[in-house]
Amino acid sequence: MTKVTSISGFPEWLPEEKLFEERLIAQIRSLYESFGYTPIETPAVELIATLASKGVVEKEIYSVRRLRGEAGEEAEWGLHFDLTVPLARYVAQHAHNLTFPFRRYQVQKVWRGDRPQRGRFREFYQFDIDVIARQDLPLTADAEVVTLIDQAVSLFELGDHQLRMNSRKLLEGFYQALSLSDAQTKGAIVAVDKLDKIGVEGVRGELLKIDGLAGQQAERILELAALRANPEEFFDRVSSLQVTGERFAAGCEEIEAVLALLPKITRDRTVIDFSLARGLDYYSGIIVEVVVPGQPQFGTVAGGGRYDNLASEFGGEALPGVGMSIGLTRLMDLIFSSKLKPLTQKCPTELFVTVLGDDQRIACNEVAAQLRKVGLNVEVSLKSPKLGKQIEYAEAKGIRFVLFLDPSANTLRVKDLVTKVQTEVADLHAAVKLVSSAG
Amino acid sequence: MTKVTSISGFPEWLPEEKLFEERLIAQIRSLYESFGYTPIETPAVELIATLASKGVVEKEIYSVRRLRGEAGEEAEWGLHFDLTVPLARYVAQHAHNLTFPFRRYQVQKVWRGDRPQRGRFREFYQFDIDVIARQDLPLTADAEVVTLIDQAVSLFELGDHQLRMNSRKLLEGFYQALSLSDAQTKGAIVAVDKLDKIGVEGVRGELLKIDGLAGQQAERILELAALRANPEEFFDRVSSLQVTGERFAAGCEEIEAVLALLPKITRDRTVIDFSLARGLDYYSGIIVEVVVPGQPQFGTVAGGGRYDNLASEFGGEALPGVGMSIGLTRLMDLIFSSKLKPLTQKCPTELFVTVLGDDQRIACNEVAAQLRKVGLNVEVSLKSPKLGKQIEYAEAKGIRFVLFLDPSANTLRVKDLVTKVQTEVADLHAAVKLVSSAG
């Protein structure tokens, strides 16, 4: 006999949780498609050579090989650890079959050989959008992606969220103006990125460890990182910094341009956060993170930004892009464990059709078929035991409405298991109306 | 630089193909949910011990381990090779949180270390439905699952399909009446299952290889396998066989009962095929396969049946069930490679909004937002180059309608890129009507 155990770090939802997740995935899909983003899907595995090229921590890669493969055979394949590397390979491979700018969304599981802990998983869903262009991509794309992620996060109903925005060019221009070298700039970005985790003192320590970086430079870097600005304050704030230089100016301009292109509701949720760095190497322009101030335990809900060349390691022309990612599984786990949503619905059924006796089953099936045609999700009792048992089953599954059909008496009754009100209805049309109006 | 290559046996669709697949998945989901089936999802990996317990060919299992794990460390996890083993483990593990009969659907990728060839993949989607009960499950569940698979296959629009039905009890009862031992019965089922592949001569050869099986017995087995009956002929056909015995009678009764519970349209597509055996060990009652006579290259499109105890290897109470599975990826591959469907749509966009100049972008974005609110998928041009370029882009992506917006002149025009007809519309409402009416 085999023991039944969960594998640590590989979450598995109960039906009521999975139903909730599926509904959200469907809503996000539909939102992204309403902006013309097309779904793609890549295999779970990539060549190890492809995965390793992005400079990921190799020990986080899971390799895949046949259980009874040749002895000593080297693993050639690994499970993808994000959706950006597969996207880069996909675009490079299929470029001649794609139309650019290429707007795509992708919702798939990714795998990381991380030590499992609360909110950190080894298998989890990412939900990504990206726009990829050939040669050049206007800032209209950045604005569109930020608008979309704002609307996507709203679907989770976590309370008011905030879009933290910054620009890599602005950061780098500021560091250049302080005479930091390229290497020192990279180090400073990595250090500042840790502000939320290790605090000002921690970041100061990290900065001072950077080779050749002076105390005065570190203080100026920390000063910038302490700044915040609403969209309408942004111009004054950066002016008061009195920084000159092309790169810094370009960074300010791109933030101004993107802010101007956002719908008002999205712009009102945006804060320019000069501490935002995002550790990943490949960002080159606008960077964004979404947080929920009222739910600090959620941390960063979504994040992304602009990059110069998606598929640089595959050669070929420059493919600039901008993208954002939602860590779906982490969010689900936080929502479920904090009981933020009442999960009463354990199945998609809206109406449960009771069956008084086996001789009435065909009639019940036909009624159910008619109700499904007008869009209701309808379950017919598989058994015809006592009515009480059938209602118990519906209640246990969180089905709100039960239909009692008596073909001999030619009556139809609908019971609302929440309000306990039972209504005799004239026909199926009236039954549908009753169920649909309950929302 | 990394070479870009596909991994053999791991299919990857272009946007127009993926869009088609997604639409079908959504339709099947919605169908299954309309009968109250709830989605579940299990991790991609299971313990090797769990996977191997079902007696699968071990060399087909892919193991998963950290690329830089400890040397000599044994692989503990494998990728699931079907959705039945994970379902069994899920139900055994979460039984106390589930309501039985448990109706679930599951659409996930599975992995098999098979030699890749046309129509055989190493990574592919399966789309499963099952109903699981505690202790006993009435035949109403079998009928429901058969009804559903009939409706699901219809969604693929492959032309008229046929449901081939048989009963394991009928087969086993017939073999018992021929005095076959249990071991000979198992062997005979495996042999008869190959009829489509190796023909009558081949099966005869296999039967005669079964230890102690006589030539006359083999001939009677082949006689049965040659029989076919429409639902209305079924009773006469089995009566004419003059077989006695409880098991045979039980098999006939369950077929009669399920046929009586099917909607007429499904029953009319059903043929009792006495050669149908389905090789898998665990079937114990009704077995079904779906074929498309007009598309023989599609082979078996879906299949399944009744089993006695889903989670026997995990101990505990008996969990009888009935389920069906669609081999989605294989079907998609056949549809795409046979060019059965015109795949002109490379994105979900229904209407493309052109932008005459950057000063009109905000107005264009607002119009797009309004159109999305009423349910249209709308893309706004990211650039504002010459109109001709913008229309070329829409055409290349297979977007049918283009909107020209001239806020200064206060005019709206919609062009249908298929009929080439351009229409001036009074307002957005009229534009929506025009696009929606095109289907």
Tab-separated table of C-alpha atoms in Angstrom, chain B residues 9 17 38 42 55 101-102 111 131 141 144 171 194 198 210 237 255 269 361 363:
chain	number	residue	atom	x	y	z
B	9	GLY	CA	7.916	15.277	-28.828
B	17	GLU	CA	-3.181	27.430	-33.146
B	38	THR	CA	-15.661	21.021	-10.704
B	42	THR	CA	-2.691	18.430	-9.126
B	55	GLY	CA	2.048	-0.807	-12.738
B	101	PRO	CA	-20.389	11.542	-5.503
B	102	PHE	CA	-17.487	13.748	-6.547
B	111	TRP	CA	4.458	13.408	-19.788
B	131	VAL	CA	-17.413	10.744	-11.058
B	141	ALA	CA	-23.216	8.289	-13.555
B	144	GLU	CA	-24.012	11.088	-17.623
B	171	LEU	CA	-16.825	-9.841	-22.048
B	194	LYS	CA	-5.450	-5.136	-30.466
B	198	ILE	CA	-3.252	-6.262	-35.861
B	210	ILE	CA	-2.400	-17.978	-24.283
B	237	ARG	CA	-28.016	-10.006	-30.584
B	255	ILE	CA	-25.568	-1.769	-21.160
B	269	ARG	CA	-24.607	7.691	-32.146
B	361	ARG	CA	-3.985	58.871	-28.741
B	363	ALA	CA	-9.091	60.014	-27.365
